[in-house]
JSON list of C-alpha atoms in Angstrom, two decimals:
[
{"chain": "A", "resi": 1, "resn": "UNK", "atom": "CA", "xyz": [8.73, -35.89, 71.39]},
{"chain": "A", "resi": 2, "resn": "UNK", "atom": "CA", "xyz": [5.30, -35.24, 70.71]},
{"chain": "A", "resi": 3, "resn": "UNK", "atom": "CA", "xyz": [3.51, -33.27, 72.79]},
{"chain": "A", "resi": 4, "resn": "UNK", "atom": "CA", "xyz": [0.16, -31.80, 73.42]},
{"chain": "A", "resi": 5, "resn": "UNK", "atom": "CA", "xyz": [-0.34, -28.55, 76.18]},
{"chain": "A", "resi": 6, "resn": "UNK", "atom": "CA", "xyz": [-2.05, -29.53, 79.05]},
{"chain": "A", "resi": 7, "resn": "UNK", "atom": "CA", "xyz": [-3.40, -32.99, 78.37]},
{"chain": "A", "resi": 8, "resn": "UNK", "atom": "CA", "xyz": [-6.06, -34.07, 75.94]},
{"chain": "A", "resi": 9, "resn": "UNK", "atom": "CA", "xyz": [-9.08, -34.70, 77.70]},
{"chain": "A", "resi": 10, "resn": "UNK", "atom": "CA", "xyz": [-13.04, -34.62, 75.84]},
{"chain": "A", "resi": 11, "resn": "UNK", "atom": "CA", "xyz": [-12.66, -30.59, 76.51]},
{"chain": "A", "resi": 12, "resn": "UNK", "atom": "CA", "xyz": [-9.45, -30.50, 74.46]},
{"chain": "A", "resi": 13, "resn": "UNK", "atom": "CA", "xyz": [-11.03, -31.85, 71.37]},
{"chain": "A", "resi": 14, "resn": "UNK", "atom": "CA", "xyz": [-12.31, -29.50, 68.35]},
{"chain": "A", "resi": 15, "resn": "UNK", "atom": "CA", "xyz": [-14.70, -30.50, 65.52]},
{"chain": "A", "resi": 16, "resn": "UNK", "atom": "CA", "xyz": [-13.96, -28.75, 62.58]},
{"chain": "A", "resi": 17, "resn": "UNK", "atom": "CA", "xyz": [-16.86, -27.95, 60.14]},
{"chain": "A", "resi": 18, "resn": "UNK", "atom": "CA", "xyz": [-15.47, -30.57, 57.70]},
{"chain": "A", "resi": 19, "resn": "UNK", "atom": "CA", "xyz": [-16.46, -33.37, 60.52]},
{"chain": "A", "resi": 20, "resn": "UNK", "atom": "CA", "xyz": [-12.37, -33.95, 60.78]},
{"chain": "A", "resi": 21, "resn": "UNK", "atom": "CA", "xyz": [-10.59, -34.28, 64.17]},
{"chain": "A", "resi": 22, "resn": "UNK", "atom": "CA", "xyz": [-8.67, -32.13, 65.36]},
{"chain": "A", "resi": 23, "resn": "UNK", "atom": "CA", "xyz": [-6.78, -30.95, 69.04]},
{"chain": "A", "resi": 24, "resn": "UNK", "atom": "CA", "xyz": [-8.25, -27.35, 70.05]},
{"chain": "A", "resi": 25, "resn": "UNK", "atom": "CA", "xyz": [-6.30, -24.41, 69.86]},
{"chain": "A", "resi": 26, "resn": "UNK", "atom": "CA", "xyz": [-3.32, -23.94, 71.64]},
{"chain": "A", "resi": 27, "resn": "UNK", "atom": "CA", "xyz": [-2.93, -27.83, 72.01]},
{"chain": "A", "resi": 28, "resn": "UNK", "atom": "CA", "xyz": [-1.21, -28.22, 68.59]},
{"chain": "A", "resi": 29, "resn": "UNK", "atom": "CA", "xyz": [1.45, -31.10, 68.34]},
{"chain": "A", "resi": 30, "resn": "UNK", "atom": "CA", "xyz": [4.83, -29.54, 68.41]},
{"chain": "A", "resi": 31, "resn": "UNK", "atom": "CA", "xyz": [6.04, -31.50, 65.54]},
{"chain": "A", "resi": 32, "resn": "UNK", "atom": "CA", "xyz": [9.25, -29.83, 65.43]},
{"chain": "A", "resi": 33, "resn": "UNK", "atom": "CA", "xyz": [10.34, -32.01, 68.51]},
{"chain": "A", "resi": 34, "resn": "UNK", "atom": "CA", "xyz": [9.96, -35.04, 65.88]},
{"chain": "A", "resi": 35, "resn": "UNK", "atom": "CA", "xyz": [12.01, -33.39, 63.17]},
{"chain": "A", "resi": 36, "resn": "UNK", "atom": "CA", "xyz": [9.18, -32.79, 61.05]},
{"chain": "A", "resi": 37, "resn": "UNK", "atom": "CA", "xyz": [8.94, -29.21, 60.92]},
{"chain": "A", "resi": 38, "resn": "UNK", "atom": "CA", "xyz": [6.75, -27.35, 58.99]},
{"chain": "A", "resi": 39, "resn": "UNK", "atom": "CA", "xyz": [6.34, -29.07, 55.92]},
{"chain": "A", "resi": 40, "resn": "UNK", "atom": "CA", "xyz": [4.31, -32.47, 57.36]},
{"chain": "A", "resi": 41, "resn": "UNK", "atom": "CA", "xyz": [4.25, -34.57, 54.21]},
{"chain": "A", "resi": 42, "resn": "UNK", "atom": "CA", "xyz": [1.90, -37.02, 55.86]},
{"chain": "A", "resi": 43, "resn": "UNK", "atom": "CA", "xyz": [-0.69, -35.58, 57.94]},
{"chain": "A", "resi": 44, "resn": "UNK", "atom": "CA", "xyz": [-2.55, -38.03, 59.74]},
{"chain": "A", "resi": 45, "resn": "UNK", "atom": "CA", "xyz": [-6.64, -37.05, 59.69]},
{"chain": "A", "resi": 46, "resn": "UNK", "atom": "CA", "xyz": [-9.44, -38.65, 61.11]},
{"chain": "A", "resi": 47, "resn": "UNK", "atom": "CA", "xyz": [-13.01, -38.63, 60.61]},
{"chain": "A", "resi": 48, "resn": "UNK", "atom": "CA", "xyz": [-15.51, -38.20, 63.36]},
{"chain": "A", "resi": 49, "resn": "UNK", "atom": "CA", "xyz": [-18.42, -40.00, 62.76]},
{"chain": "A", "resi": 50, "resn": "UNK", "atom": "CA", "xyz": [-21.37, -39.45, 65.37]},
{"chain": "A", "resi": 51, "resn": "UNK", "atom": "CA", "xyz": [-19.55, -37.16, 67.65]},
{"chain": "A", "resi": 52, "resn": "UNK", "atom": "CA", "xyz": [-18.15, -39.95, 69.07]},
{"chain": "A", "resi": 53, "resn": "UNK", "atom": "CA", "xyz": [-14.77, -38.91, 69.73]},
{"chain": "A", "resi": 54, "resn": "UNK", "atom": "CA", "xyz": [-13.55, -41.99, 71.40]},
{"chain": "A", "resi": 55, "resn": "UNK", "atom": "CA", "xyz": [-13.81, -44.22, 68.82]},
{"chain": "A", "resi": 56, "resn": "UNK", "atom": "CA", "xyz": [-11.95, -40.97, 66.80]},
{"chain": "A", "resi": 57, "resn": "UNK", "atom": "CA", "xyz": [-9.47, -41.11, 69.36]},
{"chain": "A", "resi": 58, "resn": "UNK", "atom": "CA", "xyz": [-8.47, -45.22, 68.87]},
{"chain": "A", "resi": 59, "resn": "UNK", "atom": "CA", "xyz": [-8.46, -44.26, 65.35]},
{"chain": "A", "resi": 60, "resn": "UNK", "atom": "CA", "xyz": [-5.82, -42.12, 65.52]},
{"chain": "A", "resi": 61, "resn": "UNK", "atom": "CA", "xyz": [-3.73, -43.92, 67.89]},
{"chain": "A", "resi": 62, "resn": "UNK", "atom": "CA", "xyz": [-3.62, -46.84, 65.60]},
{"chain": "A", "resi": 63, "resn": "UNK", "atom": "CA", "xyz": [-2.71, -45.03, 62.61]},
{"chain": "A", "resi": 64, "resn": "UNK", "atom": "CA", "xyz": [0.08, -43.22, 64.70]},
{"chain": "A", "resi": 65, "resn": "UNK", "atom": "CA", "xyz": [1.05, -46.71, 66.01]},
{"chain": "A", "resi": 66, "resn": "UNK", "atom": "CA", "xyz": [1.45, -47.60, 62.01]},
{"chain": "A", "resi": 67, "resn": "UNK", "atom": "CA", "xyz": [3.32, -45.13, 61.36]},
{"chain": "A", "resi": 68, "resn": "UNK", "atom": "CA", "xyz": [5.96, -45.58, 63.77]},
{"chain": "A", "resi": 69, "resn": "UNK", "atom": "CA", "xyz": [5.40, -42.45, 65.84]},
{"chain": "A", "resi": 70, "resn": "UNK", "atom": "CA", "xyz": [5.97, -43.69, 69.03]},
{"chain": "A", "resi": 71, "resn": "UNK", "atom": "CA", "xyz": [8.43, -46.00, 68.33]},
{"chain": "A", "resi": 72, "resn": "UNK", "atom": "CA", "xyz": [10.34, -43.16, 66.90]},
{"chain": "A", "resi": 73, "resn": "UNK", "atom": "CA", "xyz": [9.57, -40.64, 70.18]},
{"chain": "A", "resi": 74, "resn": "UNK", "atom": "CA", "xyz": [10.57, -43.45, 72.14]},
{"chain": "A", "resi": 75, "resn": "UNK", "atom": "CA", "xyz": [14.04, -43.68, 70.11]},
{"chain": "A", "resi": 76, "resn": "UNK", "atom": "CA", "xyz": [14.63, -39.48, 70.14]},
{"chain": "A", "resi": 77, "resn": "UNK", "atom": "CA", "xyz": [13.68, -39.67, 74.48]},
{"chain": "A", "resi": 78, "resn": "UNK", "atom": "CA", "xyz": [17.39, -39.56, 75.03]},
{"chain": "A", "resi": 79, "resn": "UNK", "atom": "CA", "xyz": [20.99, -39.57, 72.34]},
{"chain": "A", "resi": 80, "resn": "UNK", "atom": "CA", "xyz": [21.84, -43.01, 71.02]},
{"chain": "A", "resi": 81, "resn": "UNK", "atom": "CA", "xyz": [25.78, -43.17, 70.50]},
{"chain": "A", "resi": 82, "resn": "UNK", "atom": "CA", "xyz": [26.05, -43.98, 66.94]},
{"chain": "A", "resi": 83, "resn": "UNK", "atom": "CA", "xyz": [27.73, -46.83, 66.83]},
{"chain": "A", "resi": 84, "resn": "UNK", "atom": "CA", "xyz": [25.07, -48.17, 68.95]},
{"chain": "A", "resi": 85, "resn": "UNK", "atom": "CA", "xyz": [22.43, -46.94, 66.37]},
{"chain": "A", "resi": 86, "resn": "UNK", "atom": "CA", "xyz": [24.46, -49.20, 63.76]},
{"chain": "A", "resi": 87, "resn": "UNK", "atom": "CA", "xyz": [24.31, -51.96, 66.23]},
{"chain": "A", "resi": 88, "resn": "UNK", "atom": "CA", "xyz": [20.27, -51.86, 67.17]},
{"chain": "A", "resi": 89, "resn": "UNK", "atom": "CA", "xyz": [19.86, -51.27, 63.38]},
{"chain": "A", "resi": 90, "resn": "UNK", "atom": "CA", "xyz": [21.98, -54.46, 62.59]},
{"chain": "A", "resi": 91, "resn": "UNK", "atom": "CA", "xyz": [20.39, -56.42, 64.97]},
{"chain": "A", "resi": 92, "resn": "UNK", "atom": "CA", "xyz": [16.39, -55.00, 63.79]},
{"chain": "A", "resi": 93, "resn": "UNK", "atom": "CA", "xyz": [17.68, -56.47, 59.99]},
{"chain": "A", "resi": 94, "resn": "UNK", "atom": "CA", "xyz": [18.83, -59.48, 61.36]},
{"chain": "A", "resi": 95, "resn": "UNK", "atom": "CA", "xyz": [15.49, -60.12, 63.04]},
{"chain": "A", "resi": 96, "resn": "UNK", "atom": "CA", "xyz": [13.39, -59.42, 59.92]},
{"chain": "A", "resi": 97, "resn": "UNK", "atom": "CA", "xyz": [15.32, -61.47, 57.65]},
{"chain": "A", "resi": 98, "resn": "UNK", "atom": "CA", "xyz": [14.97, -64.51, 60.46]},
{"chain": "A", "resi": 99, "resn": "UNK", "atom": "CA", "xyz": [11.22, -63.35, 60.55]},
{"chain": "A", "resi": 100, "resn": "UNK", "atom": "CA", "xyz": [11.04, -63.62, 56.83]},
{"chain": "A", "resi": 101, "resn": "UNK", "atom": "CA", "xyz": [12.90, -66.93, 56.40]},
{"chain": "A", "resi": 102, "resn": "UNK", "atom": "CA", "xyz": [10.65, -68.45, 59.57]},
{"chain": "A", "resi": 103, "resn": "UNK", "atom": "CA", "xyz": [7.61, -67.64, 57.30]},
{"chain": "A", "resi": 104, "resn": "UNK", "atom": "CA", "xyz": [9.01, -68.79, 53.99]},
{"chain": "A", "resi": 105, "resn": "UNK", "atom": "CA", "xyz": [9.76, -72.10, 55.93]},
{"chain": "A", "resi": 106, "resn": "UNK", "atom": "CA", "xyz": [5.73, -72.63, 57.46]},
{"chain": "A", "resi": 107, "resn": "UNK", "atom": "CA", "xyz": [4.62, -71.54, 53.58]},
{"chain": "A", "resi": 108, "resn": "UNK", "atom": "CA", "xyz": [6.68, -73.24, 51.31]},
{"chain": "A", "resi": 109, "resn": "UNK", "atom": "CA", "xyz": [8.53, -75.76, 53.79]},
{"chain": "A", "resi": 110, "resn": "UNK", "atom": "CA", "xyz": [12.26, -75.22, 52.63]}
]
């Protein structure tokens, strides 16, 4: 799970000189509770344009969002049996290929 020590509020943010975003220190993401450990292939950076932080802030949750990072804390809250890993992942591939077939249908009409 993702977390960030205490909560980010505007006094928990950090500008670095390079105008990228960044949590303040001692409010690091402990990305080894995601199984990432130390070496983070895909960092996730965001500019801060203005010193408006906000808009920063929506930034980053939608490229989180994108890359599945919640979905995937949400998933690690608690132990999935395997078998019924098998079984959601069955059912998520079923749902895509209907997804894909639905759209094929509306383009191409067979």
């Amino acid at each position: 799970m993702l977390s960030l020590r205490p909560p980010v509020g505007a006094e928990g943010l950090c500008v670095l000189e390079s105008g990228r975003f960044s949590p303040a220190a001692g409010m690091r993401p402990d990305w080894n509770a995601l199984g990432l450990g130390r070496g983070v292939e895909g960092k996730v950076q965001v500019q801060v344009r203005d010193n408006n932080v906000d808009q920063a802030l929506r930034a980053l949750k939608k490229k989180l969002q994108r890359e599945g990072v919640f979905r995937e804390m949400k998933l690690r809250r608690s132990y999935e049996k395997p078998s019924a890993r098998k079984k959601r992942e069955r059912a998520e591939a079923i749902r895509r290929h209907r997804k894909l077939l639905r759209k094929r249908m509306d383009r191409e009409g067979y």
